[in-house]
PDB file of C-alpha atoms in Angstrom:
ATOM      1  CA  UNK A   1    -103.623  39.898 -82.569  1.00  0.00           C
ATOM      2  CA  UNK A   2    -103.841  37.695 -79.211  1.00  0.00           C
ATOM      3  CA  UNK A   3    -100.721  38.976 -77.264  1.00  0.00           C
ATOM      4  CA  UNK A   4    -101.756  42.727 -78.198  1.00  0.00           C
ATOM      5  CA  UNK A   5    -105.323  41.383 -76.103  1.00  0.00           C
ATOM      6  CA  UNK A   6    -103.667  40.089 -73.162  1.00  0.00           C
ATOM      7  CA  UNK A   7    -101.376  42.814 -72.622  1.00  0.00           C
ATOM      8  CA  UNK A   8    -103.966  45.413 -73.366  1.00  0.00           C
ATOM      9  CA  UNK A   9    -105.816  43.421 -70.664  1.00  0.00           C
ATOM     10  CA  UNK A  10    -102.898  43.613 -68.724  1.00  0.00           C
ATOM     11  CA  UNK A  11    -102.127  46.967 -68.550  1.00  0.00           C
ATOM     12  CA  UNK A  12    -106.034  48.020 -67.950  1.00  0.00           C
ATOM     13  CA  UNK A  13    -106.038  46.273 -64.273  1.00  0.00           C
ATOM     14  CA  UNK A  14    -102.394  48.326 -64.215  1.00  0.00           C
ATOM     15  CA  UNK A  15    -103.919  51.211 -65.082  1.00  0.00           C
ATOM     16  CA  UNK A  16    -107.528  51.152 -62.763  1.00  0.00           C
ATOM     17  CA  UNK A  17    -104.780  50.732 -59.982  1.00  0.00           C
ATOM     18  CA  UNK A  18    -102.677  53.399 -60.665  1.00  0.00           C
ATOM     19  CA  UNK A  19    -106.167  55.635 -61.203  1.00  0.00           C
ATOM     20  CA  UNK A  20    -107.642  54.307 -57.920  1.00  0.00           C
ATOM     21  CA  UNK A  21    -104.140  55.315 -56.004  1.00  0.00           C
ATOM     22  CA  UNK A  22    -103.976  58.698 -57.444  1.00  0.00           C
ATOM     23  CA  UNK A  23    -107.746  59.188 -55.936  1.00  0.00           C
ATOM     24  CA  UNK A  24    -106.257  57.911 -53.074  1.00  0.00           C
ATOM     25  CA  UNK A  25    -103.556  60.475 -52.981  1.00  0.00           C
ATOM     26  CA  UNK A  26    -105.889  62.750 -53.495  1.00  0.00           C
ATOM     27  CA  UNK A  27    -107.988  62.758 -51.295  1.00  0.00           C
ATOM     28  CA  UNK A  28    -104.764  62.676 -48.446  1.00  0.00           C
ATOM     29  CA  UNK A  29    -103.555  65.547 -49.879  1.00  0.00           C
ATOM     30  CA  UNK A  30    -107.513  67.575 -49.568  1.00  0.00           C
ATOM     31  CA  UNK A  31    -108.002  66.048 -46.658  1.00  0.00           C
ATOM     32  CA  UNK A  32    -105.374  64.750 -44.614  1.00  0.00           C
ATOM     33  CA  UNK A  33    -104.236  66.465 -41.612  1.00  0.00           C
ATOM     34  CA  UNK A  34    -101.054  67.868 -42.058  1.00  0.00           C
ATOM     35  CA  UNK A  35    -102.433  69.704 -45.296  1.00  0.00           C
ATOM     36  CA  UNK A  36    -106.228  70.298 -43.453  1.00  0.00           C
ATOM     37  CA  UNK A  37    -104.751  72.364 -40.918  1.00  0.00           C
ATOM     38  CA  UNK A  38    -103.268  74.570 -43.503  1.00  0.00           C
ATOM     39  CA  UNK A  39    -106.157  74.916 -44.928  1.00  0.00           C
ATOM     40  CA  UNK A  40    -108.657  76.115 -42.259  1.00  0.00           C
ATOM     41  CA  UNK A  41    -106.133  78.243 -41.057  1.00  0.00           C
ATOM     42  CA  UNK A  42    -105.281  80.003 -44.383  1.00  0.00           C
ATOM     43  CA  UNK A  43    -107.123  82.795 -46.202  1.00  0.00           C
ATOM     44  CA  UNK A  44    -110.108  82.538 -49.080  1.00  0.00           C
ATOM     45  CA  UNK A  45    -107.661  84.723 -50.954  1.00  0.00           C
ATOM     46  CA  UNK A  46    -104.400  83.081 -50.024  1.00  0.00           C
ATOM     47  CA  UNK A  47    -102.535  81.209 -52.856  1.00  0.00           C
ATOM     48  CA  UNK A  48    -102.012  77.792 -50.883  1.00  0.00           C
ATOM     49  CA  UNK A  49    -106.028  77.356 -50.934  1.00  0.00           C
ATOM     50  CA  UNK A  50    -105.959  77.907 -54.838  1.00  0.00           C
ATOM     51  CA  UNK A  51    -103.065  75.200 -55.018  1.00  0.00           C
ATOM     52  CA  UNK A  52    -104.636  72.951 -52.386  1.00  0.00           C
ATOM     53  CA  UNK A  53    -108.045  72.909 -53.887  1.00  0.00           C
ATOM     54  CA  UNK A  54    -106.432  72.633 -57.551  1.00  0.00           C
ATOM     55  CA  UNK A  55    -104.384  69.619 -56.254  1.00  0.00           C
ATOM     56  CA  UNK A  56    -107.372  67.750 -55.191  1.00  0.00           C
ATOM     57  CA  UNK A  57    -109.897  68.350 -58.664  1.00  0.00           C
ATOM     58  CA  UNK A  58    -106.780  67.370 -60.918  1.00  0.00           C
ATOM     59  CA  UNK A  59    -106.250  64.751 -58.908  1.00  0.00           C
ATOM     60  CA  UNK A  60    -109.794  63.352 -59.129  1.00  0.00           C
ATOM     61  CA  UNK A  61    -110.337  63.948 -62.384  1.00  0.00           C
ATOM     62  CA  UNK A  62    -106.942  62.227 -63.572  1.00  0.00           C
ATOM     63  CA  UNK A  63    -108.234  59.352 -61.510  1.00  0.00           C
ATOM     64  CA  UNK A  64    -111.398  59.591 -63.195  1.00  0.00           C
ATOM     65  CA  UNK A  65    -110.025  59.310 -67.011  1.00  0.00           C
ATOM     66  CA  UNK A  66    -107.415  56.647 -65.938  1.00  0.00           C
ATOM     67  CA  UNK A  67    -110.211  53.981 -64.805  1.00  0.00           C
ATOM     68  CA  UNK A  68    -112.751  55.121 -67.940  1.00  0.00           C
ATOM     69  CA  UNK A  69    -109.772  54.093 -69.843  1.00  0.00           C
ATOM     70  CA  UNK A  70    -108.911  50.716 -68.065  1.00  0.00           C
ATOM     71  CA  UNK A  71    -112.846  50.202 -68.168  1.00  0.00           C
ATOM     72  CA  UNK A  72    -113.125  51.152 -71.788  1.00  0.00           C
ATOM     73  CA  UNK A  73    -109.813  48.840 -73.153  1.00  0.00           C
ATOM     74  CA  UNK A  74    -110.861  45.869 -71.217  1.00  0.00           C
ATOM     75  CA  UNK A  75    -114.252  46.601 -72.607  1.00  0.00           C
ATOM     76  CA  UNK A  76    -112.646  47.031 -76.708  1.00  0.00           C
ATOM     77  CA  UNK A  77    -110.371  43.825 -75.886  1.00  0.00           C
ATOM     78  CA  UNK A  78    -113.632  41.790 -75.462  1.00  0.00           C
ATOM     79  CA  UNK A  79    -115.864  43.245 -77.515  1.00  0.00           C
ATOM     80  CA  UNK A  80    -112.979  44.078 -80.440  1.00  0.00           C
ATOM     81  CA  UNK A  81    -114.449  47.194 -81.139  1.00  0.00           C
ATOM     82  CA  UNK A  82    -113.184  49.756 -83.336  1.00  0.00           C
ATOM     83  CA  UNK A  83    -115.344  52.610 -81.814  1.00  0.00           C
ATOM     84  CA  UNK A  84    -114.601  51.658 -77.672  1.00  0.00           C
ATOM     85  CA  UNK A  85    -111.106  51.278 -78.775  1.00  0.00           C
ATOM     86  CA  UNK A  86    -110.815  54.465 -79.918  1.00  0.00           C
ATOM     87  CA  UNK A  87    -112.324  55.693 -77.470  1.00  0.00           C
ATOM     88  CA  UNK A  88    -110.504  54.112 -74.987  1.00  0.00           C
ATOM     89  CA  UNK A  89    -107.003  55.842 -76.793  1.00  0.00           C
ATOM     90  CA  UNK A  90    -108.809  59.210 -76.380  1.00  0.00           C
ATOM     91  CA  UNK A  91    -108.712  58.586 -72.676  1.00  0.00           C
ATOM     92  CA  UNK A  92    -105.488  57.355 -72.802  1.00  0.00           C
ATOM     93  CA  UNK A  93    -103.939  60.540 -74.831  1.00  0.00           C
ATOM     94  CA  UNK A  94    -106.144  62.785 -72.229  1.00  0.00           C
ATOM     95  CA  UNK A  95    -104.791  61.870 -68.791  1.00  0.00           C
ATOM     96  CA  UNK A  96    -101.465  61.623 -70.593  1.00  0.00           C
ATOM     97  CA  UNK A  97    -101.829  65.136 -71.405  1.00  0.00           C
ATOM     98  CA  UNK A  98    -102.690  66.360 -67.971  1.00  0.00           C
ATOM     99  CA  UNK A  99    -100.481  64.062 -66.020  1.00  0.00           C
ATOM    100  CA  UNK A 100     -97.266  65.906 -68.510  1.00  0.00           C
ATOM    101  CA  UNK A 101     -98.776  69.025 -67.035  1.00  0.00           C
ATOM    102  CA  UNK A 102     -98.843  68.308 -64.334  1.00  0.00           C
ATOM    103  CA  UNK A 103     -95.935  67.074 -64.096  1.00  0.00           C
ATOM    104  CA  UNK A 104     -93.579  70.003 -65.289  1.00  0.00           C
ATOM    105  CA  UNK A 105     -95.793  72.099 -63.096  1.00  0.00           C
ATOM    106  CA  UNK A 106     -94.376  69.942 -60.243  1.00  0.00           C
ATOM    107  CA  UNK A 107     -90.406  71.206 -61.159  1.00  0.00           C
ATOM    108  CA  UNK A 108     -91.165  74.097 -62.636  1.00  0.00           C
ATOM    109  CA  UNK A 109     -92.869  75.751 -59.098  1.00  0.00           C
ATOM    110  CA  UNK A 110     -90.779  72.955 -56.329  1.00  0.00           C
ATOM    111  CA  UNK A 111     -90.792  75.529 -54.010  1.00  0.00           C
ATOM    112  CA  UNK A 112     -94.460  77.085 -54.394  1.00  0.00           C
ATOM    113  CA  UNK A 113     -96.450  74.835 -52.208  1.00  0.00           C
ATOM    114  CA  UNK A 114     -94.181  74.964 -49.256  1.00  0.00           C
ATOM    115  CA  UNK A 115     -93.394  78.972 -49.681  1.00  0.00           C
ATOM    116  CA  UNK A 116     -97.678  79.263 -49.377  1.00  0.00           C
ATOM    117  CA  UNK A 117     -97.373  77.087 -46.481  1.00  0.00           C
ATOM    118  CA  UNK A 118     -94.864  78.846 -44.575  1.00  0.00           C
ATOM    119  CA  UNK A 119     -96.767  81.685 -45.488  1.00  0.00           C
ATOM    120  CA  UNK A 120    -100.390  80.872 -43.627  1.00  0.00           C
ATOM    121  CA  UNK A 121     -98.078  79.915 -41.168  1.00  0.00           C
ATOM    122  CA  UNK A 122     -96.243  83.323 -40.499  1.00  0.00           C
ATOM    123  CA  UNK A 123     -99.837  85.180 -41.193  1.00  0.00           C
ATOM    124  CA  UNK A 124    -101.042  83.590 -38.360  1.00  0.00           C
ATOM    125  CA  UNK A 125     -97.811  83.866 -35.877  1.00  0.00           C
ATOM    126  CA  UNK A 126     -97.946  87.782 -36.544  1.00  0.00           C
ATOM    127  CA  UNK A 127    -101.900  87.833 -35.855  1.00  0.00           C
ATOM    128  CA  UNK A 128    -101.294  85.904 -33.040  1.00  0.00           C
ATOM    129  CA  UNK A 129     -98.479  87.826 -31.466  1.00  0.00           C
ATOM    130  CA  UNK A 130    -100.794  91.361 -32.339  1.00  0.00           C
ATOM    131  CA  UNK A 131    -103.935  90.187 -30.810  1.00  0.00           C
ATOM    132  CA  UNK A 132    -103.166  87.437 -27.971  1.00  0.00           C
ATOM    133  CA  UNK A 133    -107.076  87.159 -27.751  1.00  0.00           C
ATOM    134  CA  UNK A 134    -107.119  86.505 -31.472  1.00  0.00           C
ATOM    135  CA  UNK A 135    -108.996  83.393 -32.418  1.00  0.00           C
ATOM    136  CA  UNK A 136    -106.017  82.537 -34.704  1.00  0.00           C
ATOM    137  CA  UNK A 137    -104.050  81.400 -31.357  1.00  0.00           C
ATOM    138  CA  UNK A 138    -106.181  78.066 -31.598  1.00  0.00           C
ATOM    139  CA  UNK A 139    -104.805  77.407 -35.325  1.00  0.00           C
ATOM    140  CA  UNK A 140    -101.447  78.041 -34.320  1.00  0.00           C
ATOM    141  CA  UNK A 141    -101.514  75.570 -31.835  1.00  0.00           C
ATOM    142  CA  UNK A 142    -102.374  73.065 -33.887  1.00  0.00           C
ATOM    143  CA  UNK A 143    -100.451  73.673 -36.443  1.00  0.00           C
ATOM    144  CA  UNK A 144     -97.252  73.179 -33.782  1.00  0.00           C
ATOM    145  CA  UNK A 145     -98.876  70.100 -32.762  1.00  0.00           C
ATOM    146  CA  UNK A 146     -98.889  68.936 -35.666  1.00  0.00           C
ATOM    147  CA  UNK A 147     -95.921  70.080 -37.213  1.00  0.00           C
ATOM    148  CA  UNK A 148     -93.354  72.485 -36.472  1.00  0.00           C
ATOM    149  CA  UNK A 149     -91.155  74.487 -39.761  1.00  0.00           C
ATOM    150  CA  UNK A 150     -88.453  72.348 -40.172  1.00  0.00           C
ATOM    151  CA  UNK A 151     -91.175  68.941 -40.643  1.00  0.00           C
ATOM    152  CA  UNK A 152     -93.006  70.683 -42.483  1.00  0.00           C
ATOM    153  CA  UNK A 153     -89.764  70.886 -45.227  1.00  0.00           C
ATOM    154  CA  UNK A 154     -89.188  67.155 -44.564  1.00  0.00           C
ATOM    155  CA  UNK A 155     -93.111  65.884 -44.596  1.00  0.00           C
ATOM    156  CA  UNK A 156     -93.003  67.930 -47.951  1.00  0.00           C
ATOM    157  CA  UNK A 157     -90.549  66.685 -49.771  1.00  0.00           C
ATOM    158  CA  UNK A 158     -91.898  63.060 -49.074  1.00  0.00           C
ATOM    159  CA  UNK A 159     -94.847  63.536 -49.968  1.00  0.00           C
ATOM    160  CA  UNK A 160     -94.190  65.378 -53.403  1.00  0.00           C
ATOM    161  CA  UNK A 161     -91.441  62.625 -54.157  1.00  0.00           C
ATOM    162  CA  UNK A 162     -94.047  60.165 -54.332  1.00  0.00           C
ATOM    163  CA  UNK A 163     -96.278  62.120 -56.361  1.00  0.00           C
ATOM    164  CA  UNK A 164     -93.945  62.235 -59.006  1.00  0.00           C
ATOM    165  CA  UNK A 165     -92.983  58.851 -58.547  1.00  0.00           C
ATOM    166  CA  UNK A 166     -96.708  57.907 -59.154  1.00  0.00           C
ATOM    167  CA  UNK A 167     -96.737  59.938 -62.099  1.00  0.00           C
ATOM    168  CA  UNK A 168     -93.957  58.793 -63.453  1.00  0.00           C
ATOM    169  CA  UNK A 169     -95.134  55.131 -63.724  1.00  0.00           C
ATOM    170  CA  UNK A 170     -98.955  56.390 -64.957  1.00  0.00           C
ATOM    171  CA  UNK A 171     -97.590  57.930 -67.721  1.00  0.00           C
ATOM    172  CA  UNK A 172     -95.778  55.281 -68.405  1.00  0.00           C
ATOM    173  CA  UNK A 173     -98.468  52.953 -68.486  1.00  0.00           C
ATOM    174  CA  UNK A 174    -100.559  55.318 -69.967  1.00  0.00           C
ATOM    175  CA  UNK A 175     -98.153  55.658 -73.205  1.00  0.00           C
ATOM    176  CA  UNK A 176     -97.990  51.513 -73.490  1.00  0.00           C
ATOM    177  CA  UNK A 177    -102.316  51.475 -73.563  1.00  0.00           C
ATOM    178  CA  UNK A 178    -101.882  54.107 -76.335  1.00  0.00           C
ATOM    179  CA  UNK A 179     -99.802  51.748 -77.662  1.00  0.00           C
ATOM    180  CA  UNK A 180    -101.199  48.523 -77.694  1.00  0.00           C
ATOM    181  CA  UNK A 181    -104.809  50.706 -78.417  1.00  0.00           C
ATOM    182  CA  UNK A 182    -103.935  51.917 -81.634  1.00  0.00           C
ATOM    183  CA  UNK A 183    -102.465  48.425 -82.268  1.00  0.00           C
ATOM    184  CA  UNK A 184    -105.481  46.955 -81.620  1.00  0.00           C
ATOM    185  CA  UNK A 185    -107.130  49.343 -83.381  1.00  0.00           C
ATOM    186  CA  UNK A 186    -105.893  48.851 -86.825  1.00  0.00           C
ATOM    187  CA  UNK A 187    -105.525  44.719 -85.911  1.00  0.00           C
ATOM    188  CA  UNK A 188    -109.526  44.616 -86.072  1.00  0.00           C
ATOM    189  CA  UNK A 189    -109.972  47.175 -88.675  1.00  0.00           C
ATOM    190  CA  UNK A 190    -107.639  45.032 -91.247  1.00  0.00           C
ATOM    191  CA  UNK A 191    -109.241  41.893 -90.040  1.00  0.00           C
ATOM    192  CA  UNK A 192    -112.972  43.115 -90.573  1.00  0.00           C
ATOM    193  CA  UNK A 193    -111.258  44.157 -94.498  1.00  0.00           C
ATOM    194  CA  UNK A 194    -110.227  40.869 -94.905  1.00  0.00           C
ATOM    195  CA  UNK A 195    -113.781  39.449 -94.042  1.00  0.00           C
ATOM    196  CA  UNK A 196    -115.194  41.111 -96.342  1.00  0.00           C
ATOM    197  CA  UNK A 197    -113.089  40.616 -99.381  1.00  0.00           C
ATOM    198  CA  UNK A 198    -113.416  37.107 -98.484  1.00  0.00           C
ATOM    199  CA  UNK A 199    -117.320  37.052 -99.271  1.00  0.00           C
ATOM    200  CA  UNK A 200    -118.538  36.866-102.231  1.00  0.00           C
ATOM    201  CA  UNK A 201    -121.902  37.110-103.569  1.00  0.00           C
ATOM    202  CA  UNK A 202    -123.565  35.118-106.562  1.00  0.00           C
ATOM    203  CA  UNK A 203    -126.326  36.372-108.679  1.00  0.00           C
ATOM    204  CA  UNK A 204    -128.329  35.125-111.209  1.00  0.00           C
ATOM    205  CA  UNK A 205    -128.612  35.749-114.463  1.00  0.00           C
TER     206      UNK A 205
END
């Protein structure tokens, strides 16, 4: 049991750091220069804005769930609480399901983000071409200063590759956390039962 507790404490620290990494990546995805310029130029009804906002909120949710799971598992290890251990297991499982969905979406819709960004660029370009005095001219200039069409593909490939790697590592640690929390729960449960069996009460006649 001591070995399990030590492993769970180390796993909790790693999961907390991964949760912070996902929160940082979500912030970069939302407020990073490349993404924010395209988002500001996009129409409210564009698919890019929907993807952009969904990615940010999903990342925040996953990071908070991972950090909560790490804190609960650490507290459960110190206090040897079955309730805290079960709650930590649930948070690990919830984060695992969310990351599996995110990873599946990443591979099923591998080109959707790039296509939606290029659609925004095409709309802005056409607006400026039709109307030279359009307010979109400034947005088109900003896009050209930060990106060109060739750079969008390369930047997104690197960014999405980093996202996939981070999700893969985090999935591994969440599975490890689920295994350790379930083992700790059973260890605490059977330990308590053995302690009860060793207690006897003498009653007078």
